[in-house]
mmCIF file of C-alpha atoms in Angstrom:
data_model
loop_
_atom_site.group_PDB
_atom_site.id
_atom_site.type_symbol
_atom_site.label_atom_id
_atom_site.label_comp_id
_atom_site.label_asym_id
_atom_site.label_seq_id
_atom_site.Cartn_x
_atom_site.Cartn_y
_atom_site.Cartn_z
ATOM 1 C CA MET A 1 -17.088 76.653 339.983
ATOM 2 C CA PHE A 2 -14.605 78.771 340.837
ATOM 3 C CA HIS A 3 -12.947 76.254 343.528
ATOM 4 C CA ASP A 4 -12.905 73.424 340.859
ATOM 5 C CA LEU A 5 -11.184 75.689 338.144
ATOM 6 C CA SER A 6 -8.965 76.794 341.175
ATOM 7 C CA ASP A 7 -8.279 73.270 341.666
ATOM 8 C CA THR A 8 -7.942 72.388 338.024
ATOM 9 C CA TRP A 9 -5.299 75.264 337.404
ATOM 10 C CA ARG A 10 -3.039 74.514 340.029
ATOM 11 C CA TYR A 11 -3.105 70.676 339.271
ATOM 12 C CA SER A 12 -2.057 72.156 335.704
ATOM 13 C CA VAL A 13 0.996 74.067 337.020
ATOM 14 C CA SER A 14 1.471 71.141 338.800
ATOM 15 C CA LEU A 15 2.043 69.062 336.404
ATOM 16 C CA ARG A 16 3.990 71.323 334.496
ATOM 17 C CA ARG A 17 6.903 71.709 337.007
ATOM 18 C CA LYS A 18 6.895 68.242 337.623
ATOM 19 C CA ALA A 19 7.848 67.759 333.703
ATOM 20 C CA LEU A 20 10.208 70.410 333.793
ATOM 21 C CA GLN A 21 12.141 69.360 337.018
ATOM 22 C CA LYS A 22 11.642 65.218 334.969
ATOM 23 C CA LEU A 23 13.373 66.954 331.985
ATOM 24 C CA ASN A 24 15.633 69.283 333.694
ATOM 25 C CA SER A 25 17.090 66.258 335.885
ATOM 26 C CA PRO A 26 19.519 64.707 332.976
ATOM 27 C CA LEU A 27 19.759 68.119 331.316
ATOM 28 C CA ASN A 28 21.324 70.222 334.652
ATOM 29 C CA ARG A 29 24.370 67.378 334.834
ATOM 30 C CA LEU A 30 25.371 68.422 330.989
ATOM 31 C CA GLY A 31 25.200 72.050 332.568
ATOM 32 C CA MET A 32 21.818 73.178 330.872
ATOM 33 C CA ARG A 33 18.316 74.304 331.907
ATOM 34 C CA LEU A 34 14.750 74.283 330.336
ATOM 35 C CA LEU A 35 12.775 77.221 331.177
ATOM 36 C CA SER A 36 9.210 77.531 331.157
ATOM 37 C CA LEU A 37 7.466 79.643 328.493
ATOM 38 C CA HIS A 38 6.545 82.604 332.011
ATOM 39 C CA GLU A 39 10.449 82.048 333.177
ATOM 40 C CA TYR A 40 11.741 82.885 329.719
ATOM 41 C CA ASN A 41 9.239 86.074 329.521
ATOM 42 C CA SER A 42 10.503 87.111 332.998
ATOM 43 C CA MET A 43 13.984 86.933 331.840
ATOM 44 C CA LEU A 44 13.533 88.702 328.742
ATOM 45 C CA ALA A 45 11.164 91.973 330.707
ATOM 46 C CA THR A 46 14.108 92.203 333.340
ATOM 47 C CA TYR A 47 16.997 91.839 330.423
ATOM 48 C CA GLU A 48 18.989 95.449 330.713
ATOM 49 C CA GLY A 49 22.313 94.964 328.496
ATOM 50 C CA PRO A 50 22.396 95.828 324.599
ATOM 51 C CA THR A 51 19.516 96.411 322.123
ATOM 52 C CA ILE A 52 19.227 95.618 318.509
ATOM 53 C CA ASN A 53 17.651 98.354 317.051
ATOM 54 C CA PRO A 54 19.703 97.874 313.425
ATOM 55 C CA PRO A 55 18.589 100.720 310.951
ATOM 56 C CA GLU A 56 17.060 99.325 307.148
ATOM 57 C CA ILE A 57 19.442 97.873 304.693
ATOM 58 C CA PRO A 58 19.622 99.011 301.277
ATOM 59 C CA ALA A 59 16.878 97.046 298.906
ATOM 60 C CA GLU A 60 19.457 95.883 296.978
ATOM 61 C CA ALA A 61 21.724 94.124 300.214
ATOM 62 C CA ARG A 62 18.236 92.401 301.265
ATOM 63 C CA ARG A 63 18.240 90.857 297.974
ATOM 64 C CA PHE A 64 21.622 89.762 298.078
ATOM 65 C CA LEU A 65 21.060 88.057 301.635
ATOM 66 C CA ASP A 66 19.012 85.241 300.560
ATOM 67 C CA TRP A 67 19.926 81.823 301.138
ATOM 68 C CA ASN A 68 18.745 81.256 297.262
ATOM 69 C CA ASN A 69 21.400 82.964 296.318
ATOM 70 C CA PRO A 70 22.879 81.719 293.026
ATOM 71 C CA THR A 71 26.555 82.582 294.664
ATOM 72 C CA LEU A 72 25.978 80.633 297.667
ATOM 73 C CA ASN A 73 24.189 78.030 296.493
ATOM 74 C CA ASP A 74 27.925 77.914 294.415
ATOM 75 C CA LEU A 75 30.294 77.878 297.337
ATOM 76 C CA HIS A 76 28.392 74.999 298.638
ATOM 77 C CA GLN A 77 28.323 73.069 295.758
ATOM 78 C CA ARG A 78 32.481 74.180 295.410
ATOM 79 C CA TYR A 79 33.568 73.166 299.552
ATOM 80 C CA VAL A 80 31.505 69.850 299.187
ATOM 81 C CA GLY A 81 34.046 66.884 300.158
ATOM 82 C CA HIS A 82 37.089 69.605 301.156
ATOM 83 C CA PRO A 83 38.889 68.230 303.727
ATOM 84 C CA ALA A 84 38.410 71.414 305.600
ATOM 85 C CA SER A 85 35.084 70.998 305.763
ATOM 86 C CA SER A 86 34.334 68.235 307.687
ATOM 87 C CA HIS A 87 31.930 70.532 309.768
ATOM 88 C CA SER A 88 30.688 69.715 313.403
ATOM 89 C CA GLN A 89 28.754 73.394 314.985
ATOM 90 C CA TRP A 90 29.360 74.678 311.840
ATOM 91 C CA SER A 91 26.842 72.841 309.418
ATOM 92 C CA GLU A 92 24.447 74.073 307.112
ATOM 93 C CA LYS A 93 21.408 73.084 308.625
ATOM 94 C CA ALA A 94 22.698 74.151 312.096
ATOM 95 C CA LEU A 95 23.708 77.420 310.413
ATOM 96 C CA ARG A 96 19.832 78.075 308.859
ATOM 97 C CA GLN A 97 18.524 77.748 311.871
ATOM 98 C CA SER A 98 20.332 80.286 313.514
ATOM 99 C CA THR A 99 21.244 82.872 311.488
ATOM 100 C CA ASP A 100 18.721 85.371 310.103
ATOM 101 C CA LEU A 101 20.858 86.442 307.119
ATOM 102 C CA GLN A 102 20.231 90.251 306.884
ATOM 103 C CA ASN A 103 20.725 90.416 310.543
ATOM 104 C CA PHE A 104 24.146 88.297 310.006
ATOM 105 C CA ARG A 105 25.319 90.295 313.105
ATOM 106 C CA GLY A 106 23.515 89.136 315.441
ATOM 107 C CA ASP A 107 23.571 87.227 318.094
ATOM 108 C CA ASN A 108 24.466 83.883 316.549
ATOM 109 C CA HIS A 109 27.158 81.594 315.674
ATOM 110 C CA TYR A 110 29.461 84.475 314.802
ATOM 111 C CA VAL A 111 29.516 86.081 318.050
ATOM 112 C CA TYR A 112 27.555 86.207 321.061
ATOM 113 C CA GLN A 113 26.625 89.242 322.468
ATOM 114 C CA THR A 114 23.460 88.598 324.650
ATOM 115 C CA ARG A 115 24.087 85.033 325.623
ATOM 116 C CA TRP A 116 24.232 84.957 329.340
ATOM 117 C CA SER A 117 22.304 88.245 329.618
ATOM 118 C CA PRO A 118 25.550 90.260 329.976
ATOM 119 C CA SER A 119 24.005 93.492 331.733
ATOM 120 C CA ALA A 120 25.102 97.408 330.714
ATOM 121 C CA GLU A 121 27.659 97.644 333.218
ATOM 122 C CA THR A 122 29.141 94.539 331.686
ATOM 123 C CA TYR A 123 29.278 95.968 328.539
ATOM 124 C CA ALA A 124 30.428 99.373 329.882
ATOM 125 C CA LEU A 125 33.095 97.854 331.890
ATOM 126 C CA THR A 126 34.616 96.241 328.978
ATOM 127 C CA ALA A 127 34.388 99.659 327.043
ATOM 128 C CA PHE A 128 36.080 101.419 329.439
ATOM 129 C CA TYR A 129 38.923 98.247 329.307
ATOM 130 C CA ALA A 130 39.062 98.717 325.564
ATOM 131 C CA ARG A 131 39.700 102.628 325.781
ATOM 132 C CA ASP A 132 42.575 102.089 328.611
ATOM 133 C CA ILE A 133 44.430 99.835 326.362
ATOM 134 C CA ASP A 134 44.151 101.169 323.080
ATOM 135 C CA ARG A 135 47.565 103.021 322.666
ATOM 136 C CA LEU A 136 46.148 102.764 318.755
ATOM 137 C CA ASN A 137 43.573 105.545 319.768
ATOM 138 C CA LEU A 138 40.872 103.495 317.509
ATOM 139 C CA PHE A 139 38.251 103.831 320.923
ATOM 140 C CA GLY A 140 36.323 106.735 318.983
ATOM 141 C CA GLN A 141 37.634 106.726 315.773
ATOM 142 C CA LEU A 142 36.288 102.869 314.572
ATOM 143 C CA LYS A 143 32.219 104.045 314.811
ATOM 144 C CA GLU A 144 29.774 101.349 315.227
ATOM 145 C CA ASP A 145 26.106 101.337 313.580
ATOM 146 C CA GLY A 146 24.229 98.349 314.666
ATOM 147 C CA LEU A 147 23.944 97.810 310.401
ATOM 148 C CA PHE A 148 22.914 93.651 310.460
ATOM 149 C CA GLY A 149 21.715 93.422 313.559
ATOM 150 C CA ALA A 150 24.669 94.278 315.636
ATOM 151 C CA TYR A 151 23.448 94.647 319.410
ATOM 152 C CA THR A 152 24.503 97.792 320.714
ATOM 153 C CA GLN A 153 25.139 99.936 323.489
ATOM 154 C CA GLU A 154 25.523 103.157 324.198
ATOM 155 C CA PHE A 155 28.811 104.321 326.339
ATOM 156 C CA GLU A 156 30.121 108.008 327.366
ATOM 157 C CA GLY A 157 29.145 111.159 324.860
ATOM 158 C CA GLY A 158 26.787 109.180 323.320
ATOM 159 C CA TYR A 159 29.914 106.879 321.894
ATOM 160 C CA VAL A 160 27.855 103.699 320.872
ATOM 161 C CA VAL A 161 30.110 100.166 321.502
ATOM 162 C CA SER A 162 29.014 96.533 320.395
ATOM 163 C CA ARG A 163 30.947 93.117 321.277
ATOM 164 C CA ASP A 164 32.142 93.243 317.246
ATOM 165 C CA LEU A 165 33.922 97.327 318.341
ATOM 166 C CA LEU A 166 35.466 96.418 321.728
ATOM 167 C CA ASP A 167 36.518 92.767 320.866
ATOM 168 C CA SER A 168 37.946 94.374 317.959
ATOM 169 C CA ILE A 169 39.744 97.121 319.738
ATOM 170 C CA ASN A 170 41.033 95.008 322.090
ATOM 171 C CA GLN A 171 42.146 92.423 319.577
ATOM 172 C CA THR A 172 43.758 95.199 316.984
ATOM 173 C CA ASN A 173 45.396 96.777 319.985
ATOM 174 C CA VAL A 174 47.231 93.129 320.748
ATOM 175 C CA ILE A 175 48.638 92.273 317.605
ATOM 176 C CA ALA A 176 50.207 95.581 317.301
ATOM 177 C CA ARG A 177 51.717 95.223 320.469
ATOM 178 C CA LEU A 178 52.695 91.342 319.905
ATOM 179 C CA LEU A 179 54.144 92.485 316.288
ATOM 180 C CA GLY A 180 55.876 95.874 317.559
ATOM 181 C CA CYS A 181 53.935 97.790 315.196
ATOM 182 C CA ASN A 182 52.114 101.357 315.241
ATOM 183 C CA ARG A 183 49.974 102.426 312.744
ATOM 184 C CA GLU A 184 51.906 103.975 310.356
ATOM 185 C CA ASP A 185 53.736 100.197 309.697
ATOM 186 C CA ARG A 186 52.625 98.258 306.822
ATOM 187 C CA LEU A 187 50.805 95.032 307.932
ATOM 188 C CA ASP A 188 49.745 91.886 306.706
ATOM 189 C CA VAL A 189 47.683 89.867 308.553
ATOM 190 C CA LEU A 190 45.953 86.387 307.134
ATOM 191 C CA ASP A 191 42.721 85.491 308.993
ATOM 192 C CA VAL A 192 41.817 81.799 309.245
ATOM 193 C CA GLY A 193 38.030 81.141 310.179
ATOM 194 C CA ALA A 194 37.367 84.714 308.790
ATOM 195 C CA GLY A 195 33.654 84.462 309.660
ATOM 196 C CA TYR A 196 31.505 87.571 308.416
ATOM 197 C CA GLY A 197 34.940 89.781 307.507
ATOM 198 C CA ARG A 198 34.621 90.947 311.186
ATOM 199 C CA LEU A 199 38.285 91.739 312.114
ATOM 200 C CA ALA A 200 39.271 92.768 308.774
ATOM 201 C CA HIS A 201 37.042 95.809 309.015
ATOM 202 C CA ARG A 202 38.189 96.932 311.929
ATOM 203 C CA VAL A 203 41.910 95.823 311.366
ATOM 204 C CA THR A 204 42.014 97.807 307.812
ATOM 205 C CA GLU A 205 39.627 100.974 309.246
ATOM 206 C CA GLY A 206 41.992 101.872 312.247
ATOM 207 C CA LEU A 207 45.310 100.434 310.598
ATOM 208 C CA PRO A 208 45.605 102.225 306.608
ATOM 209 C CA GLN A 209 48.670 100.373 306.436
ATOM 210 C CA SER A 210 47.149 96.980 306.997
ATOM 211 C CA HIS A 211 46.219 94.004 304.483
ATOM 212 C CA VAL A 212 44.026 91.742 305.318
ATOM 213 C CA THR A 213 43.129 88.348 303.984
ATOM 214 C CA CYS A 214 40.281 86.197 304.876
ATOM 215 C CA THR A 215 39.756 82.164 304.710
ATOM 216 C CA ASP A 216 37.097 80.362 305.670
ATOM 217 C CA ALA A 217 35.600 76.788 305.234
ATOM 218 C CA VAL A 218 32.142 77.892 305.771
ATOM 219 C CA PRO A 219 30.254 78.676 302.655
ATOM 220 C CA LEU A 220 28.225 81.295 304.102
ATOM 221 C CA SER A 221 31.520 82.696 305.935
ATOM 222 C CA THR A 222 32.598 83.177 302.316
ATOM 223 C CA PHE A 223 29.547 84.701 301.034
ATOM 224 C CA ILE A 224 28.770 86.759 303.919
ATOM 225 C CA SER A 225 32.637 88.405 304.203
ATOM 226 C CA GLU A 226 32.909 89.239 300.764
ATOM 227 C CA PHE A 227 29.790 91.029 300.606
ATOM 228 C CA TYR A 228 30.813 92.847 303.822
ATOM 229 C CA LEU A 229 34.067 94.358 302.961
ATOM 230 C CA LYS A 230 32.458 95.361 299.836
ATOM 231 C CA PHE A 231 29.923 96.948 301.530
ATOM 232 C CA ARG A 232 31.919 98.830 304.514
ATOM 233 C CA GLY A 233 33.860 100.454 301.275
ATOM 234 C CA VAL A 234 37.168 98.090 302.181
ATOM 235 C CA LYS A 235 39.874 98.367 299.997
ATOM 236 C CA SER A 236 42.139 96.802 301.139
ATOM 237 C CA ALA A 237 41.019 92.980 302.061
ATOM 238 C CA GLU A 238 40.448 90.536 300.058
ATOM 239 C CA VAL A 239 38.394 86.946 300.932
ATOM 240 C CA ILE A 240 40.150 83.773 298.645
ATOM 241 C CA ALA A 241 37.913 80.820 298.877
ATOM 242 C CA LEU A 242 38.543 77.402 299.984
ATOM 243 C CA ASP A 243 38.946 75.886 297.222
ATOM 244 C CA GLN A 244 41.412 78.851 295.934
ATOM 245 C CA VAL A 245 43.507 78.914 299.009
ATOM 246 C CA GLU A 246 45.847 76.266 298.509
ATOM 247 C CA ALA A 247 47.191 78.527 295.189
ATOM 248 C CA ARG A 248 47.320 81.472 296.131
ATOM 249 C CA LEU A 249 48.084 81.437 299.930
ATOM 250 C CA PRO A 250 51.607 79.865 299.213
ATOM 251 C CA ASN A 251 52.564 82.537 297.065
ATOM 252 C CA MET A 252 51.964 84.828 299.554
ATOM 253 C CA ARG A 253 53.392 86.458 302.260
ATOM 254 C CA PHE A 254 52.410 87.658 306.116
ATOM 255 C CA ASP A 255 53.185 89.261 308.956
ATOM 256 C CA ILE A 256 51.119 87.045 311.427
ATOM 257 C CA ALA A 257 47.667 84.247 311.237
ATOM 258 C CA THR A 258 44.922 84.568 313.315
ATOM 259 C CA ASN A 259 42.412 82.150 314.709
ATOM 260 C CA PHE A 260 40.068 83.771 316.850
ATOM 261 C CA HIS A 261 37.361 80.825 318.332
ATOM 262 C CA SER A 262 38.181 79.099 314.398
ATOM 263 C CA PHE A 263 39.911 75.868 315.360
ATOM 264 C CA SER A 264 38.003 75.222 318.563
ATOM 265 C CA GLU A 265 35.080 74.752 315.876
ATOM 266 C CA CYS A 266 36.280 72.372 314.010
ATOM 267 C CA THR A 267 37.305 68.659 313.438
ATOM 268 C CA GLN A 268 40.620 67.737 313.955
ATOM 269 C CA GLN A 269 41.196 66.667 310.088
ATOM 270 C CA ALA A 270 40.215 70.438 309.859
ATOM 271 C CA ILE A 271 42.227 72.229 311.822
ATOM 272 C CA LYS A 272 45.456 69.450 310.120
ATOM 273 C CA TRP A 273 44.589 70.308 306.598
ATOM 274 C CA TRP A 274 44.868 73.945 307.890
ATOM 275 C CA LEU A 275 48.243 73.310 309.544
ATOM 276 C CA ASP A 276 49.663 71.496 306.795
ATOM 277 C CA LEU A 277 48.499 74.594 304.210
ATOM 278 C CA LEU A 278 50.000 77.728 306.690
ATOM 279 C CA ALA A 279 53.442 75.017 306.401
ATOM 280 C CA ARG A 280 53.758 75.902 303.325
ATOM 281 C CA VAL A 281 53.377 80.083 303.467
ATOM 282 C CA ASP A 282 55.424 82.583 304.160
ATOM 283 C CA VAL A 283 54.301 83.275 307.853
ATOM 284 C CA ARG A 284 56.020 82.584 311.223
ATOM 285 C CA LYS A 285 53.958 83.357 313.789
ATOM 286 C CA LEU A 286 50.504 82.711 314.807
ATOM 287 C CA LEU A 287 48.031 83.755 317.268
ATOM 288 C CA ILE A 288 45.099 81.485 318.456
ATOM 289 C CA ILE A 289 42.220 82.497 321.392
ATOM 290 C CA PRO A 290 40.783 78.698 321.496
ATOM 291 C CA ASN A 291 37.301 78.564 323.002
ATOM 292 C CA ARG A 292 38.851 77.458 326.941
ATOM 293 C CA ALA A 293 41.471 78.963 328.434
ATOM 294 C CA ASP A 294 42.812 75.850 329.330
ATOM 295 C CA ALA A 295 42.770 73.718 326.403
ATOM 296 C CA PHE A 296 43.194 73.487 323.090
ATOM 297 C CA LEU A 297 40.206 71.170 321.804
ATOM 298 C CA SER A 298 38.689 70.529 318.701
ATOM 299 C CA THR A 299 34.806 69.819 318.147
ATOM 300 C CA GLU A 300 34.717 66.557 316.351
ATOM 301 C CA THR A 301 30.943 65.459 314.654
ATOM 302 C CA ASN A 302 30.161 62.815 317.156
ATOM 303 C CA GLY A 303 30.030 65.701 319.672
ATOM 304 C CA ASP A 304 33.529 64.732 320.914
ATOM 305 C CA HIS A 305 36.387 67.491 322.458
ATOM 306 C CA ILE A 306 39.819 66.221 321.345
ATOM 307 C CA ASP A 307 43.505 68.492 321.958
ATOM 308 C CA PHE A 308 44.524 69.653 318.826
ATOM 309 C CA LEU A 309 47.879 71.848 320.156
ATOM 310 C CA PRO A 310 50.014 68.431 319.615
ATOM 311 C CA LEU A 311 49.049 69.064 315.982
ATOM 312 C CA ILE A 312 49.903 72.465 316.475
ATOM 313 C CA LEU A 313 53.183 71.761 318.278
ATOM 314 C CA LYS A 314 53.895 68.912 315.387
ATOM 315 C CA SER A 315 53.287 71.616 312.659
ATOM 316 C CA GLY A 316 56.625 73.352 313.773
ATOM 317 C CA TRP A 317 55.094 76.145 315.842
ATOM 318 C CA LYS A 318 56.494 76.540 319.022
ATOM 319 C CA GLN A 319 54.356 78.597 322.052
ATOM 320 C CA VAL A 320 56.265 81.499 322.545
ATOM 321 C CA TYR A 321 53.936 83.989 325.080
ATOM 322 C CA ASN A 322 50.468 83.867 326.112
ATOM 323 C CA GLU A 323 47.869 86.224 328.182
ATOM 324 C CA PRO A 324 44.154 86.955 329.280
ATOM 325 C CA ILE A 325 42.481 88.372 326.693
ATOM 326 C CA TYR A 326 42.009 90.846 329.475
ATOM 327 C CA ALA A 327 44.766 91.439 330.861
ATOM 328 C CA ALA A 328 45.756 94.783 332.035
ATOM 329 C CA SER A 329 43.102 94.360 334.529
ATOM 330 C CA THR A 330 41.877 91.490 337.301
ATOM 331 C CA VAL A 331 38.961 93.350 337.306
ATOM 332 C CA ALA A 332 38.110 92.676 333.672
ATOM 333 C CA GLN A 333 39.011 89.392 333.775
ATOM 334 C CA ALA A 334 36.662 88.980 335.888
ATOM 335 C CA LEU A 335 33.829 90.542 335.061
ATOM 336 C CA ALA A 336 34.450 91.589 331.669
ATOM 337 C CA LEU A 337 32.429 90.514 328.087
ATOM 338 C CA TYR A 338 33.185 86.590 327.562
ATOM 339 C CA PRO A 339 36.648 86.496 329.888
ATOM 340 C CA ASN A 340 36.975 83.065 330.305
ATOM 341 C CA PHE A 341 39.552 83.126 327.094
ATOM 342 C CA ARG A 342 43.518 83.478 326.359
ATOM 343 C CA PHE A 343 45.500 84.887 323.195
ATOM 344 C CA PHE A 344 48.182 82.122 322.216
ATOM 345 C CA LEU A 345 51.115 82.844 320.593
ATOM 346 C CA PHE A 346 52.822 80.833 318.091
ATOM 347 C CA GLU A 347 56.126 81.122 316.508
ATOM 348 C CA ARG A 348 58.282 78.806 313.997
ATOM 349 C CA GLU A 349 61.009 78.947 312.251
#
């Protein structure tokens, strides 16, 4: 009896392995792989990276962060049919599947934090880099509390870091360096594709004289960023809804426009619309981080990726500078958090 059960078990395991191999054969060619439940649980058990232990949010925030919130539904209706809202990977269906609204700072479309299993050492190395290049003295001043699901890791002296915090320190320093700014200088930033308001929160906190205007073509992003900046008590940032930007932005002036990992997740149609709008805005510098270090590729609704650099150049922008996101260290370029990206600075007359 024992022998029969053992044979049955081995036969079942063999079938599962063969099924996985058959399914993985075409997936592997696409750089993907299915894991068995045992392999997946084993991976989770051995993962030693940042952890998620978000503090409880106020009851009012829990009630507001609801997919059925009338404010969110209104934004969906207002954005329907807009030329910039032809979403490929930012569809409502995809966001509902991947986003826990009460933990919108978790590992999701907005900020990858645990994808490809970065270790505690990876976070520590990135923190050392952010501290070393931080001429604005933001490291230690900007705080991370883990609210709304951010993954966190303790650094030296009990300082808590997250990818949100580390990216923001690095990006704010790069912006200030490229513009020749100090902490005391006035800085007006237009953040196109602002997500949940991460950059606006950190820039305005670290640079007291700055002002950030957030725009986004995703209704959920407008909804969350308005909530988040108000929750954080940010006074010097504002969110302009997609159906209002054409009326308001051409009357405003900015020192720089930023687009971090946004155009790469848009269609050519949406990118062109934003560039046409920027042509009517008083802004002479555009800082972009594409999703690839060697190409400017859009994401079309059919899954195709098309070079959108010609759209930028045709709109009158000239590339004047580019550097790796961890430009000050070859070690960080190889081993820090999600290193395979570059800053590209464009200017126009």
